[in-house]
Amino acid sequence: MDFSRYKAWIFDFDYTLCDATQGIVLAYNRTFREFGFPEQPEDTIRSTVGLTVPESFMIMTGSTDNELAGRFFESFVRTADKIMTAHTEYLPGARGFLLALYSAGKPRAVVTTKMSYRIVDFFEKQGEPELIDFVIGYQEVEERKPAPDGLCAARAKLERDYGVDGCAIVYVGDNEVDARAAQAAGMDFIGVTTGTTPAEILSSYPHIAVVSGISELLHLTENA
């Protein structure tokens, strides 16, 4: 499989590049307690990662109150700002793959439903802010994944500021919302199964490949 035609790579963050499970669960359950809701088990919370916090809140509580979901989100962000980065770590192969792309001079971006500053903070705390060129997060677009807005914004920036042809960009993600966003944006997609979405669901959308994780992607590109 030839990945050399891709001159720029866009990644989802949670369960694609990194595992922030501990921080996510802590932040949700602290905020649930604050709002008088019962704590949720880890698997339930993990199953909503990839959606926005208000969407996840409504799914896990059954609430349809948009105003309440908005207040929950604001409180969640305050809590997550204090604890998330310290409870986030690379998934196997992710740092190595980003380093390989950096060494090859290929731009790297993240499109996420998280706040973009939190992604930037992670790479800064790792001492390697150069591994990601830019982040399109929750506050940079009006419609989040599975809407294509984030990917389209990233593609436009890569074309404008980095001189990359839009056809030479690929998106890597672990969730069905990632596959749907790539399809809506008309962008090549590589699925990784390090999240909660099984391979058969990722494979049901247009894709270049579905692999077990970034570590397999690193192996494939190193041996291409």
CSV table of C-alpha atoms in Angstrom, one decimal:
chain,number,residue,atom,x,y,z
A,1,MET,CA,0.0,0.0,0.0
A,2,ASP,CA,1.6,3.3,-1.1
A,3,PHE,CA,1.1,6.2,1.3
A,4,SER,CA,3.8,8.3,-0.3
A,5,ARG,CA,1.3,10.2,-2.4
A,6,TYR,CA,0.1,12.0,0.8
A,7,LYS,CA,2.0,15.2,1.4
A,8,ALA,CA,0.0,16.2,4.5
A,9,TRP,CA,-1.7,14.3,7.2
A,10,ILE,CA,-4.6,15.3,9.4
A,11,PHE,CA,-5.4,13.3,12.6
A,12,ASP,CA,-8.1,13.0,15.1
A,13,PHE,CA,-6.7,13.2,18.7
A,14,ASP,CA,-8.5,11.0,21.2
A,15,TYR,CA,-8.0,7.2,20.6
A,16,THR,CA,-6.2,8.0,17.3
A,17,LEU,CA,-3.0,9.7,18.5
A,18,CYS,CA,-3.5,9.7,22.3
A,19,ASP,CA,-5.3,8.0,25.2
A,20,ALA,CA,-6.8,10.5,27.6
A,21,THR,CA,-9.3,8.0,29.1
A,22,GLN,CA,-8.3,8.7,32.7
A,23,GLY,CA,-8.6,12.4,32.4
A,24,ILE,CA,-11.9,12.2,30.4
A,25,VAL,CA,-13.5,9.9,33.0
A,26,LEU,CA,-12.4,12.1,35.9
A,27,ALA,CA,-13.6,15.3,34.3
A,28,TYR,CA,-17.0,13.8,33.3
A,29,ASN,CA,-17.7,12.2,36.7
A,30,ARG,CA,-16.6,15.3,38.7
A,31,THR,CA,-18.9,17.4,36.6
A,32,PHE,CA,-21.7,14.8,36.8
A,33,ARG,CA,-21.4,15.0,40.6
A,34,GLU,CA,-21.4,18.8,40.5
A,35,PHE,CA,-24.7,18.8,38.6
A,36,GLY,CA,-26.3,16.1,40.7
A,37,PHE,CA,-26.1,13.3,38.2
A,38,PRO,CA,-24.8,9.8,39.0
A,39,GLU,CA,-21.3,8.9,37.9
A,40,GLN,CA,-21.0,6.9,34.7
A,41,PRO,CA,-18.8,3.8,34.2
A,42,GLU,CA,-15.7,4.2,32.1
A,43,ASP,CA,-17.0,2.1,29.1
A,44,THR,CA,-20.1,4.3,28.9
A,45,ILE,CA,-18.0,7.5,28.8
A,46,ARG,CA,-15.5,6.0,26.4
A,47,SER,CA,-18.3,5.2,24.0
A,48,THR,CA,-19.2,8.9,23.6
A,49,VAL,CA,-15.6,10.1,23.0
A,50,GLY,CA,-15.5,11.8,19.6
A,51,LEU,CA,-18.8,13.6,20.1
A,52,THR,CA,-19.0,17.0,21.7
A,53,VAL,CA,-19.4,17.3,25.4
A,54,PRO,CA,-23.0,18.6,25.2
A,55,GLU,CA,-23.9,15.7,22.9
A,56,SER,CA,-22.2,13.2,25.2
A,57,PHE,CA,-24.0,14.7,28.3
A,58,MET,CA,-27.4,14.3,26.6
A,59,ILE,CA,-26.7,10.7,25.6
A,60,MET,CA,-25.4,9.7,29.1
A,61,THR,CA,-28.1,11.5,31.1
A,62,GLY,CA,-31.1,11.3,28.7
A,63,SER,CA,-31.5,15.1,29.1
A,64,THR,CA,-32.9,17.1,26.2
A,65,ASP,CA,-32.2,20.5,27.9
A,66,ASN,CA,-29.8,22.4,25.6
A,67,GLU,CA,-29.2,25.1,28.2
A,68,LEU,CA,-28.3,22.6,30.9
A,69,ALA,CA,-26.0,20.8,28.4
A,70,GLY,CA,-24.3,24.2,27.7
A,71,ARG,CA,-23.7,24.8,31.4
A,72,PHE,CA,-22.4,21.3,31.9
A,73,PHE,CA,-20.0,21.9,29.0
A,74,GLU,CA,-18.7,25.1,30.6
A,75,SER,CA,-18.1,23.4,33.9
A,76,PHE,CA,-16.5,20.3,32.2
A,77,VAL,CA,-14.0,22.6,30.4
A,78,ARG,CA,-13.0,24.2,33.7
A,79,THR,CA,-12.4,20.9,35.3
A,80,ALA,CA,-10.6,19.4,32.2
A,81,ASP,CA,-8.3,22.4,32.0
A,82,LYS,CA,-6.9,21.4,35.4
A,83,ILE,CA,-6.4,17.7,34.9
A,84,MET,CA,-6.6,16.5,31.3
A,85,THR,CA,-3.1,17.1,30.0
A,86,ALA,CA,-1.5,15.3,33.0
A,87,HIS,CA,-3.7,12.2,32.2
A,88,THR,CA,-3.0,12.1,28.5
A,89,GLU,CA,-0.4,9.9,26.8
A,90,TYR,CA,0.6,8.8,23.3
A,91,LEU,CA,-0.8,5.6,21.9
A,92,PRO,CA,1.8,3.1,20.7
A,93,GLY,CA,3.6,4.3,17.5
A,94,ALA,CA,2.0,7.8,17.5
A,95,ARG,CA,5.0,9.8,18.5
A,96,GLY,CA,7.2,7.8,16.2
A,97,PHE,CA,4.8,8.4,13.2
A,98,LEU,CA,4.6,12.1,13.9
A,99,LEU,CA,8.4,12.3,14.1
A,100,ALA,CA,8.7,10.4,10.8
A,101,LEU,CA,6.3,12.8,9.1
A,102,TYR,CA,8.1,15.8,10.6
A,103,SER,CA,11.5,14.5,9.4
A,104,ALA,CA,10.0,14.0,5.9
A,105,GLY,CA,8.7,17.6,5.9
A,106,LYS,CA,5.1,16.6,5.7
A,107,PRO,CA,2.7,19.0,7.5
A,108,ARG,CA,0.7,17.5,10.4
A,109,ALA,CA,-2.6,18.8,11.7
A,110,VAL,CA,-5.2,17.7,14.3
A,111,VAL,CA,-9.0,18.1,13.8
A,112,THR,CA,-10.8,17.4,17.0
A,113,THR,CA,-14.0,18.1,19.0
A,114,LYS,CA,-11.8,19.1,21.9
A,115,MET,CA,-10.7,22.6,22.7
A,116,SER,CA,-7.7,23.3,20.4
A,117,TYR,CA,-5.6,24.8,23.2
A,118,ARG,CA,-5.7,21.5,25.1
A,119,ILE,CA,-4.1,19.7,22.2
A,120,VAL,CA,-1.4,22.4,21.8
A,121,ASP,CA,-0.8,22.2,25.6
A,122,PHE,CA,-0.2,18.4,25.4
A,123,PHE,CA,2.5,18.7,22.7
A,124,GLU,CA,4.1,21.7,24.5
A,125,LYS,CA,4.2,19.7,27.8
A,126,GLN,CA,5.9,16.8,25.8
A,127,GLY,CA,8.5,19.3,24.8
A,128,GLU,CA,7.8,18.8,21.1
A,129,PRO,CA,5.3,21.4,19.9
A,130,GLU,CA,6.8,21.2,16.4
A,131,LEU,CA,5.2,17.7,15.9
A,132,ILE,CA,1.9,19.3,15.1
A,133,ASP,CA,1.7,22.3,12.8
A,134,PHE,CA,-1.8,23.4,13.8
A,135,VAL,CA,-5.1,22.3,15.4
A,136,ILE,CA,-8.7,22.9,14.4
A,137,GLY,CA,-10.8,22.3,17.5
A,138,TYR,CA,-14.2,22.9,19.0
A,139,GLN,CA,-14.0,26.7,19.0
A,140,GLU,CA,-12.6,27.1,15.4
A,141,VAL,CA,-15.7,25.8,13.6
A,142,GLU,CA,-19.5,26.3,13.9
A,143,GLU,CA,-20.3,22.6,13.1
A,144,ARG,CA,-18.3,19.8,14.5
A,145,LYS,CA,-17.7,16.3,13.3
A,146,PRO,CA,-19.4,14.5,11.6
A,147,ALA,CA,-19.9,17.8,9.8
A,148,PRO,CA,-17.0,18.4,7.4
A,149,ASP,CA,-16.2,21.9,8.6
A,150,GLY,CA,-13.1,21.1,10.6
A,151,LEU,CA,-11.5,19.0,7.8
A,152,CYS,CA,-12.4,21.6,5.2
A,153,ALA,CA,-10.8,24.3,7.3
A,154,ALA,CA,-7.7,22.2,7.7
A,155,ARG,CA,-7.5,21.4,4.0
A,156,ALA,CA,-7.9,25.1,3.1
A,157,LYS,CA,-5.1,26.1,5.5
A,158,LEU,CA,-2.8,23.3,4.2
A,159,GLU,CA,-3.5,24.4,0.6
A,160,ARG,CA,-3.1,28.1,1.4
A,161,ASP,CA,-0.2,28.2,3.9
A,162,TYR,CA,1.7,25.0,3.1
A,163,GLY,CA,1.2,24.7,-0.7
A,164,VAL,CA,-0.3,21.2,-0.4
A,165,ASP,CA,-2.7,20.0,-3.1
A,166,GLY,CA,-6.0,19.1,-1.5
A,167,CYS,CA,-5.9,15.6,-3.2
A,168,ALA,CA,-2.7,14.8,-1.4
A,169,ILE,CA,-4.2,15.1,2.1
A,170,VAL,CA,-5.4,12.1,4.2
A,171,TYR,CA,-7.3,12.0,7.4
A,172,VAL,CA,-6.8,9.4,10.2
A,173,GLY,CA,-9.4,8.7,12.8
A,174,ASP,CA,-10.9,6.0,15.0
A,175,ASN,CA,-14.5,6.9,15.2
A,176,GLU,CA,-17.5,6.6,13.0
A,177,VAL,CA,-17.9,10.4,13.2
A,178,ASP,CA,-14.4,10.7,11.7
A,179,ALA,CA,-15.3,8.4,8.8
A,180,ARG,CA,-18.5,10.4,8.2
A,181,ALA,CA,-16.7,13.7,8.3
A,182,ALA,CA,-14.1,12.5,5.8
A,183,GLN,CA,-16.8,11.3,3.5
A,184,ALA,CA,-18.6,14.6,3.7
A,185,ALA,CA,-15.4,16.5,3.1
A,186,GLY,CA,-14.5,14.3,0.1
A,187,MET,CA,-11.2,13.5,1.8
A,188,ASP,CA,-9.2,10.2,1.8
A,189,PHE,CA,-9.7,8.4,5.1
A,190,ILE,CA,-7.6,5.8,7.1
A,191,GLY,CA,-9.4,4.2,10.0
A,192,VAL,CA,-7.7,3.0,13.2
A,193,THR,CA,-9.3,0.6,15.6
A,194,THR,CA,-7.7,2.0,18.8
A,195,GLY,CA,-11.1,3.5,19.8
A,196,THR,CA,-14.5,2.1,20.4
A,197,THR,CA,-15.6,1.8,16.8
A,198,PRO,CA,-15.1,-1.7,15.3
A,199,ALA,CA,-13.3,-2.2,12.0
A,200,GLU,CA,-16.5,-3.3,10.2
A,201,ILE,CA,-18.2,0.0,10.9
A,202,LEU,CA,-15.1,2.0,9.8
A,203,SER,CA,-14.9,-0.2,6.7
A,204,SER,CA,-18.5,0.5,5.7
A,205,TYR,CA,-17.4,4.1,4.8
A,206,PRO,CA,-15.1,5.1,2.0
A,207,HIS,CA,-11.6,4.4,3.1
A,208,ILE,CA,-8.0,3.9,2.0
A,209,ALA,CA,-7.2,1.5,4.8
A,210,VAL,CA,-8.5,0.3,8.2
A,211,VAL,CA,-5.6,-0.6,10.5
A,212,SER,CA,-5.1,-1.7,14.1
A,213,GLY,CA,-3.6,1.6,15.1
A,214,ILE,CA,-0.9,4.2,14.4
A,215,SER,CA,1.7,1.6,15.2
A,216,GLU,CA,0.6,-0.5,12.2
A,217,LEU,CA,0.5,2.6,10.0
A,218,LEU,CA,4.1,3.4,11.1
A,219,HIS,CA,5.2,-0.1,10.2
A,220,LEU,CA,3.4,0.0,6.8
A,221,THR,CA,5.0,3.4,5.9
A,222,GLU,CA,8.5,2.4,7.1
A,223,ASN,CA,8.4,-0.8,4.9
A,224,ALA,CA,6.7,0.7,1.9
